[in-house]
CSV table of C-alpha atoms and ligand atoms in Angstrom, one decimal:
chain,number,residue,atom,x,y,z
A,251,UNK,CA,-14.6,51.9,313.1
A,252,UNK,CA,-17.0,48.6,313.6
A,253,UNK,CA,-20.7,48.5,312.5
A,254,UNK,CA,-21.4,48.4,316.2
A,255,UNK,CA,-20.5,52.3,316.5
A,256,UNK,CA,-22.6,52.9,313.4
A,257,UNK,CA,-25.9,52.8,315.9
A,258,UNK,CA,-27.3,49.7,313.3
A,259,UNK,CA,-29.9,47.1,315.0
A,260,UNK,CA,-28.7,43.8,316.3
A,261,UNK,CA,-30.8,42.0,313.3
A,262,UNK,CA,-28.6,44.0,310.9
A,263,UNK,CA,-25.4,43.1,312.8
A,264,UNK,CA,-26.0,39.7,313.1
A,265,UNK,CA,-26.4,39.6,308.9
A,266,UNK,CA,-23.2,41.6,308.5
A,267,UNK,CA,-21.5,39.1,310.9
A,268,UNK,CA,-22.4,36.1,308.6
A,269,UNK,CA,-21.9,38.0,305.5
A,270,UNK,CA,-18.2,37.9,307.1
A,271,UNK,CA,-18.1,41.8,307.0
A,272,UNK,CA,-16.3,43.0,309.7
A,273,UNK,CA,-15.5,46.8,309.0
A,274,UNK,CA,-17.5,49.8,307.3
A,275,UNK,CA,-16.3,50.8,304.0
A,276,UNK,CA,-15.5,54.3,304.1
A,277,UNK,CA,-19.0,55.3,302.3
A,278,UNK,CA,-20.8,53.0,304.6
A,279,UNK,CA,-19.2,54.8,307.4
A,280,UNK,CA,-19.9,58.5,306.4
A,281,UNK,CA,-23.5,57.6,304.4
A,282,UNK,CA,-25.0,55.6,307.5
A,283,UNK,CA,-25.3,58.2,309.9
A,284,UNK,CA,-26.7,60.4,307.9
A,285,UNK,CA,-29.2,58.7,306.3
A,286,UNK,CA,-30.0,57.4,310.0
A,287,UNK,CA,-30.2,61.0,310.5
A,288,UNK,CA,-33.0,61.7,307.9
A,289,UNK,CA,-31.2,63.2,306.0
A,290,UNK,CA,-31.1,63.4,301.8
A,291,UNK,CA,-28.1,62.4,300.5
A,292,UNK,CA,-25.7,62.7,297.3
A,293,UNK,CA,-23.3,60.2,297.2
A,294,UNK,CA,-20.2,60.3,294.9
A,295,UNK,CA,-19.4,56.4,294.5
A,296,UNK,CA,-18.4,53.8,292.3
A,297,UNK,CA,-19.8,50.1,291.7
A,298,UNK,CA,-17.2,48.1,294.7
A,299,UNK,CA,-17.2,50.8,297.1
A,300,UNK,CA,-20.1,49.1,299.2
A,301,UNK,CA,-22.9,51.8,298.6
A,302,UNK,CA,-25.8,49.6,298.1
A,303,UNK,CA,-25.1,48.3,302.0
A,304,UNK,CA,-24.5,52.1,303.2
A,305,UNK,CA,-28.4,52.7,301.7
A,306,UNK,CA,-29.6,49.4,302.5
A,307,UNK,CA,-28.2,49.1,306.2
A,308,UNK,CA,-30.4,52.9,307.1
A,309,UNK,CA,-32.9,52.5,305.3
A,310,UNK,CA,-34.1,49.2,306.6
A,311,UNK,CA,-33.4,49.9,310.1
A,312,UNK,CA,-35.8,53.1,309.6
A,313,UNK,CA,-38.3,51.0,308.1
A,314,UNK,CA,-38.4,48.3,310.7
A,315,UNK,CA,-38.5,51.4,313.6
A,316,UNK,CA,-40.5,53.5,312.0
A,317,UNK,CA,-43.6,50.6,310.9
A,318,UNK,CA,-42.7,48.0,312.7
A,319,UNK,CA,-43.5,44.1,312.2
A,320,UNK,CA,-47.2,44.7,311.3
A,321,UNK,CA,-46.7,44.2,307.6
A,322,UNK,CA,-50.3,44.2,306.6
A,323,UNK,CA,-50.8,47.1,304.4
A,324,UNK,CA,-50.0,46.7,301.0
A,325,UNK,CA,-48.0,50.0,300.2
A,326,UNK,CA,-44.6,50.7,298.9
A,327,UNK,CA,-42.5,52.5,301.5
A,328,UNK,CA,-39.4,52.7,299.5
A,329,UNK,CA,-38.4,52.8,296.5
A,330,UNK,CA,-34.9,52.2,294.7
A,331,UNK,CA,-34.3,53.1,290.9
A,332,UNK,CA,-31.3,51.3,289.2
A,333,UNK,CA,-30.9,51.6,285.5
A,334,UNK,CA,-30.0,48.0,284.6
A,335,UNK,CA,-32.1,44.8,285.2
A,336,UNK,CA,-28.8,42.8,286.6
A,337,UNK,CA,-27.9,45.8,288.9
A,338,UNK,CA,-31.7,45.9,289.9
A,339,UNK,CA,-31.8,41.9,291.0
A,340,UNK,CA,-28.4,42.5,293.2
A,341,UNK,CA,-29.7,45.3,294.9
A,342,UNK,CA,-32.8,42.8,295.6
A,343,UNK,CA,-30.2,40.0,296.9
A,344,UNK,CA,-28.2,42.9,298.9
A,345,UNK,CA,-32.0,44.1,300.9
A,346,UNK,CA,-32.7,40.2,301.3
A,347,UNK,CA,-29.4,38.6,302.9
A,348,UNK,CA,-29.3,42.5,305.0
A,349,UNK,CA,-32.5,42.0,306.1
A,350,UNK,CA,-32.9,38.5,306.5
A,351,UNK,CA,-33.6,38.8,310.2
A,352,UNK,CA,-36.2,41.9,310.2
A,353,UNK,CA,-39.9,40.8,308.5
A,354,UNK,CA,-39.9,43.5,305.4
A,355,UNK,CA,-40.4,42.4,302.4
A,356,UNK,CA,-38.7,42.9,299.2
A,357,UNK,CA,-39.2,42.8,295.6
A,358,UNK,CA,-37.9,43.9,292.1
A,359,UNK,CA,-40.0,44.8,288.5
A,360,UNK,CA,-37.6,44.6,285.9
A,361,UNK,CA,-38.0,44.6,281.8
A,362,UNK,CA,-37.3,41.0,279.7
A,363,UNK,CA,-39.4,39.0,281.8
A,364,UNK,CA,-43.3,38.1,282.1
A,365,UNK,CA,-45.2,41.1,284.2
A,366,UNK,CA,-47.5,38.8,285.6
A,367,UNK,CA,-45.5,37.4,288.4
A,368,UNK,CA,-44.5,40.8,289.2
A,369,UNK,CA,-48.2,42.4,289.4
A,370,UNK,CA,-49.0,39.2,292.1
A,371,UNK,CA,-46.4,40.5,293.8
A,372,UNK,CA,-47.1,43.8,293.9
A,373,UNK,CA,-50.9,43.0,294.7
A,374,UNK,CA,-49.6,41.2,297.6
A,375,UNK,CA,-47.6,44.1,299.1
A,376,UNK,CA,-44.0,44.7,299.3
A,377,UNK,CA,-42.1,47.0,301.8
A,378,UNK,CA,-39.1,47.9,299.5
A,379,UNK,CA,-38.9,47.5,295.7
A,380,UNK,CA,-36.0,47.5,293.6
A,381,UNK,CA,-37.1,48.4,290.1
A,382,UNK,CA,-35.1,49.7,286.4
A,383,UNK,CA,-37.5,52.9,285.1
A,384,UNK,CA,-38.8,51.0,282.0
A,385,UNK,CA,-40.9,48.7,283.4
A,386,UNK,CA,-41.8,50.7,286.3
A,387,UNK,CA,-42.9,53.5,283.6
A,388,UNK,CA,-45.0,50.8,281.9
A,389,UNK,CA,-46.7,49.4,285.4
A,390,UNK,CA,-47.5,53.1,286.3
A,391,UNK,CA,-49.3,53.4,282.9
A,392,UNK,CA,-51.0,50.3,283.3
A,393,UNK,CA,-52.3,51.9,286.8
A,394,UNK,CA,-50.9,48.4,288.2
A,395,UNK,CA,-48.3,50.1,290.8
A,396,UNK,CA,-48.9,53.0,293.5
A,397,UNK,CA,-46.2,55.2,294.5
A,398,UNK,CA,-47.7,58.0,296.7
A,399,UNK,CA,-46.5,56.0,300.1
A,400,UNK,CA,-42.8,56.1,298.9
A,401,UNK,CA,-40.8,57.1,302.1
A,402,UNK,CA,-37.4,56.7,300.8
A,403,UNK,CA,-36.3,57.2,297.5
A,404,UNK,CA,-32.9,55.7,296.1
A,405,UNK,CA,-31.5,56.7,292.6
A,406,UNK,CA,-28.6,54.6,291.9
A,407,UNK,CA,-26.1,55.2,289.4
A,408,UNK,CA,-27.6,58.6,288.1
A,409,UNK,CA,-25.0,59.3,285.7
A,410,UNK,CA,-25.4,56.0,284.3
A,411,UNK,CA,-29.2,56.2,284.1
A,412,UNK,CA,-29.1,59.5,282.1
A,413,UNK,CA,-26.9,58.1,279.6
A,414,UNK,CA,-29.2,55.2,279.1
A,415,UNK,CA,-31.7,57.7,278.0
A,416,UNK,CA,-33.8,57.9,281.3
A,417,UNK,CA,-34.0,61.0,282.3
A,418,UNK,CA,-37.6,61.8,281.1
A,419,UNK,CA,-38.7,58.0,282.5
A,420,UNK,CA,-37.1,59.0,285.9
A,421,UNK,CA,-39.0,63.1,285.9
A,422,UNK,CA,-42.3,61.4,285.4
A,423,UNK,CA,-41.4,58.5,288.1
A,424,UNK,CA,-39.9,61.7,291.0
A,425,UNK,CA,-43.6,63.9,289.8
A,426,UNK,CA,-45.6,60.8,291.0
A,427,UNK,CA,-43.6,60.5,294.5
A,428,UNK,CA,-44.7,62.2,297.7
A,429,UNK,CA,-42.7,65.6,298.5
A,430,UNK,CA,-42.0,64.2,302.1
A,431,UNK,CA,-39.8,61.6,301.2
A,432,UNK,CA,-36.0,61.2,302.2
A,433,UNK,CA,-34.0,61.2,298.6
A,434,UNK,CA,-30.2,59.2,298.2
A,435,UNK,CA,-28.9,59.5,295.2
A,436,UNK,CA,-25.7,57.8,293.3
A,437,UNK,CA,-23.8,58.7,291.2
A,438,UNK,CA,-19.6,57.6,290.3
A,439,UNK,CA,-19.5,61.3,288.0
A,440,UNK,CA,-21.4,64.1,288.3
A,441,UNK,CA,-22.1,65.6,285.2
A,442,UNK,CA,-24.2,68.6,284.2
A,443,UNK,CA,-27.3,66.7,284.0
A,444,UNK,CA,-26.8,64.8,286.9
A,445,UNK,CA,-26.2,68.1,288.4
A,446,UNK,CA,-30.0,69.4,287.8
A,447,UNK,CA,-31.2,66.2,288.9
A,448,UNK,CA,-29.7,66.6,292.1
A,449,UNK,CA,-31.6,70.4,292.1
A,450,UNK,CA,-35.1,68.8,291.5
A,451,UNK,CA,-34.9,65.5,293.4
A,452,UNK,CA,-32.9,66.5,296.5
A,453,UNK,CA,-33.6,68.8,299.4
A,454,UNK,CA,-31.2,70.2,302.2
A,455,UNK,CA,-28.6,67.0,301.0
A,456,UNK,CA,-25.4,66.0,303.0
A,457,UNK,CA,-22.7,65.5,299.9
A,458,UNK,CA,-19.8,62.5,300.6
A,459,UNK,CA,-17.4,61.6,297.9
A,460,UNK,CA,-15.2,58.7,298.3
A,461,UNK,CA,-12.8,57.7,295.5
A,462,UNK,CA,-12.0,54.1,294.9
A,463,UNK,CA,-8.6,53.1,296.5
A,464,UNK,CA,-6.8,51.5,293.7
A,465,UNK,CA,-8.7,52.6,290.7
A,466,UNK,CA,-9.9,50.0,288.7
A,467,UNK,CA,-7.7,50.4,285.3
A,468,UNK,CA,-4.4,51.1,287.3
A,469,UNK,CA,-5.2,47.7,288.9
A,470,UNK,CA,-5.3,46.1,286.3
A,471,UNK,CA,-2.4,44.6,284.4
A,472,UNK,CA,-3.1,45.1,281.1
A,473,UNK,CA,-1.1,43.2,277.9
A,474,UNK,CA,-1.9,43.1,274.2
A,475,UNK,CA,-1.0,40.5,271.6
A,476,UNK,CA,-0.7,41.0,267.9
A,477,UNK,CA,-2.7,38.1,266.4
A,478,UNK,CA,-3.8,37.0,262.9
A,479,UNK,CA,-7.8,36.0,262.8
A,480,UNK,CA,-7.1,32.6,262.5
A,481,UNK,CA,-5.1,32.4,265.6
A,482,UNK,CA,-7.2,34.7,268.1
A,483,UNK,CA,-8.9,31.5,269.4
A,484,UNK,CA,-5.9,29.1,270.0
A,485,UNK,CA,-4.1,32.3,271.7
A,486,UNK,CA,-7.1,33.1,274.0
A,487,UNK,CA,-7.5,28.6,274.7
A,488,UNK,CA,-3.3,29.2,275.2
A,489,UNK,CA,-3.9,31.8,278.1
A,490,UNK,CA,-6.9,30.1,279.6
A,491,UNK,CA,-4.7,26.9,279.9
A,492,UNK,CA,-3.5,29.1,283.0
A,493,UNK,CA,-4.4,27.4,286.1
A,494,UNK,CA,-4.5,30.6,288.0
A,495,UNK,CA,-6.9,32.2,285.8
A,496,UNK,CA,-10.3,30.4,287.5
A,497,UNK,CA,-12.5,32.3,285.9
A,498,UNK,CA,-12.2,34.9,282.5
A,499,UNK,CA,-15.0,37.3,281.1
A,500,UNK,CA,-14.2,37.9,277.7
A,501,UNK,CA,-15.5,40.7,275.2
A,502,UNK,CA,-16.2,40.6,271.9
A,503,UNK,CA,-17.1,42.9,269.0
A,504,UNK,CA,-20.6,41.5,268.2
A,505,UNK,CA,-23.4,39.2,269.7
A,506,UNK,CA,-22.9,36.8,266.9
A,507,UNK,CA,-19.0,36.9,267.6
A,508,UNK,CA,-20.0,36.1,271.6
A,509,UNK,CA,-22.2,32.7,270.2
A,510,UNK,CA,-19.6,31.8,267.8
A,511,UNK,CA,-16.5,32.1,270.2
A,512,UNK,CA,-18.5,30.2,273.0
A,513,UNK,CA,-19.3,27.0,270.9
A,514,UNK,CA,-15.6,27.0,270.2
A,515,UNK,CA,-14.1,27.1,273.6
A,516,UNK,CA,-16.8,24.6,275.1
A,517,UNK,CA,-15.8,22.0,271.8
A,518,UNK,CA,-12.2,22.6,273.4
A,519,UNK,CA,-13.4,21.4,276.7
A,520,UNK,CA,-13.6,25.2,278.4
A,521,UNK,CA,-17.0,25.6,280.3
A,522,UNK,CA,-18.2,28.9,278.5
A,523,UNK,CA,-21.2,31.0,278.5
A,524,UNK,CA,-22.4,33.7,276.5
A,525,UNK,CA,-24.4,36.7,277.9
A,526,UNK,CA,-25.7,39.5,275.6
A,527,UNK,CA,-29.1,41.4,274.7
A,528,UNK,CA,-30.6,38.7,272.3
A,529,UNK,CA,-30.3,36.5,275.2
A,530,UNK,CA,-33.4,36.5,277.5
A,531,UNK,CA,-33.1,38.0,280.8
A,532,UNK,CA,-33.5,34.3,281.8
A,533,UNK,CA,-30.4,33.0,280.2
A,534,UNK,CA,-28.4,36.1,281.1
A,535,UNK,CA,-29.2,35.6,285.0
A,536,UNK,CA,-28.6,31.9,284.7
A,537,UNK,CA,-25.4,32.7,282.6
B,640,LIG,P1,-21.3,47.5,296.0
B,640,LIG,O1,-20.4,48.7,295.8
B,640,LIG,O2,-22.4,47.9,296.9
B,640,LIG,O3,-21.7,46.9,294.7
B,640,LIG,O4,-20.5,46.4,296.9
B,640,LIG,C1,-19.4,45.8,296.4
B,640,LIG,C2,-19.1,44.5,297.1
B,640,LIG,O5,-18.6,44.7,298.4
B,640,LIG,C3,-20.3,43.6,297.3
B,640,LIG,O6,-20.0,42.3,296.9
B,640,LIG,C4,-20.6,43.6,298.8
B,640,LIG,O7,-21.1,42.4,299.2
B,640,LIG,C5,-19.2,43.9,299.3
B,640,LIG,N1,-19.2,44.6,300.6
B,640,LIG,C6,-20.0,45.8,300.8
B,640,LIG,N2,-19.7,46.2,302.1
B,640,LIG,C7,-18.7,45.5,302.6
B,640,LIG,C8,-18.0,45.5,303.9
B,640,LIG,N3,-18.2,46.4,304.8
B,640,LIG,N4,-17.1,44.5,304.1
B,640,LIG,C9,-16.9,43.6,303.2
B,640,LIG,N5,-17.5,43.5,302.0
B,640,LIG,C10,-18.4,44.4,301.7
C-alpha cells in the first residue's frame, strides 16, 4: 500500500515525500482510515511502530477540511496528552515537519521550563497542542488554558502515563473536555487500569493491534563482561574505540555516577553528554 491510497491531502503527501517515507507502517495503514473515518480509536503500539504519524496524518487533514485556513480564533481544537516532556516536544516536531505545508499551528506546555513563554503562546492561539498532564493540570488551575473546543483528543502511551502516577491528572483533564470529541488512545500494554480508561474516555472505538516485527530485546545482541570497579571505565573507552559504534547511550546506577563517568570519557577525548533529572529540561534537550 502507498500513502496515496490512504485518501491523505497533497500537502500531507508532499511532507511524507521529503521526509523520504515512502510506504505506510502497518498501524499507519489500519489507524488512518479510521480515524479519517471519525471514528475513536484504541491503538495497541509501541514507540518505533510510526503511531504518532498514523494520529498526526488524520487528524491534521480533518483539521485543515473541517476549519480551514482562517486561523483567527484563538481555541484549541485538539489536544494530545503524552506523559513525558521529551516524548511531548517530538510529537510537536512530528505535527510541524507533517504539517509544514497546511497553515495550523502547533504548540507544546511542558513542566522544567518557564510558563511564561508558553501562556504568550497560548494567548495567541494554537490549533493543536502537545502537552505532559503536569503542567497542563497547573495552567488549568491557573485558568490560563481553555479546553471546551477540544475536537480530537490523543492519549499517548496510556499504560505508561498511569504508571507515572497520572491517572487522577488525566480524569480531571477528560471531565473538562467536550463529550463530542473524537478520542485515540495509545497504549504498547493494556493493563487493568488502562482497560477502565478506555471505558470512560472512548466511545464506539475501532481496536488495531500491531506487534513490533523484531521485538526490540531479541534484536539486540546482548553481552556481559565481568569487571573489577577500577576497570569499568577503561573496558567501556576499550569498546568505544570501535569505529562502528558512532554513537553509544550508556546507563548508569545514579545521577552522580552519569556526571562522574562523563567527565572521564570527555578527559579521554570521547565527546559525552550526560542527561538525567537534576539536569534542566534545557540541558536535557540540548544534550
Ligand atoms: P513513532 O513510533 O511514531 O515514534 O515513529 C518511529 C520513527 O519512524 C520516527 O522516527 C518516524 O519518523 C519514523 N516513521 C514513521 N512512519 C514512517 C514511515 N511510514 N516510513 C518511514 N519512517 C517512518
Amino acid at each position: 500500500m502507498s500513502f496515496n491510497q490512504l485518501q491523505l491531502c497533497p500537502q500531507l503527501l508532499k511532507a511524507l515525500e521529503e521526509q523520504g517515507y515512502e510506504v505506510p507502517s502497518q498501524i499507519q495503514e489500519k489507524a488512518i482510515p479510521e480515524v479519517l473515518a471519525g471514528r475513536d480509536l484504541l491503538g495497541c503500539a509501541q514507540t518505533g511502530s510510526g503511531k504518532t504519524a498514523a494520529f498526526a496524518l488524520p487528524i491534521l487533514q480533518l483539521l485543515w477540511s473541517k476549519f480551514g485556513t482562517a486561523n483567527n480564533h484563538s481555541k484549541i481544537l485538539t489536544l494530545i496528552l503524552t506523559p513525558t516532556r521529551e516524548l511531548a516536544i517530538q510529537i510537536y516536531d512530528s505535527f510541524r515537519v507533517y504539517g509544514r505545508h497546511l497553515p495550523l499551528r502547533c504548540g507544546v506546555v511542558v513542566g522544567g521550563v518557564s510558563q511564561k513563554q508558553q501562556e504568550l503562546m497560548l494567548a495567541k492561539g494554537v490549533d493543536i497542542l502537545v502537552a505532559t498532564p503536569g503542567r497542563l493540570c497547573d495552567l488549568m488551575d491557573q485558568g490560563v488554558i481553555n479546553l471546551n473546543s477540544v475536537e480530537f483528543f490523543v492519549l499517548d502511551e496510556a499504560d505508561r502515563m498511569l504508571d507515572m502516577g497520572f491517572i487522577n491528572d488525566v480524569r480531571k483533564i477528560g471531565a473538562k473536555l467536550r463529550a463530542e470529541r473524537q478520542t485515540l488512545m495509545f497504549s504498547a500494554t493494556m493493563p487493568n487500569d488502562v482497560v477502565k480508561l478506555v471505558q470512560t474516555l472512548l466511545k464506539d472505538y475501532v481496536r488495531i493491534d500491531v506487534s513490533p516485527e523484531t521485538p526490540t530485546v531479541e534484536a539486540i545482541e546482548q553481552r556481559v563482561y565481568y569487571v573489577d570497579t577500577a576497570h569499568k571505565k577503561d573496558l567501556l573507552l576499550d569498546i568505544l574505540a570501535d569505529e562502528n559504534i558512532r554513537q553509544a547511550l550508556v546507563f548508569t546506577r545514579t545521577k552522580h555516577g552519569a556526571d562522574l563517568l562523563t567527565k572521564q570519557l570527555v578527559k579521554d577525548g570521547v565527546s559525552a553528554l550526560a542527561i538525567h533529572g537534576n539536569k534542566s529540561q534545557n540541558a536535557r534537550q540540548s544534550a
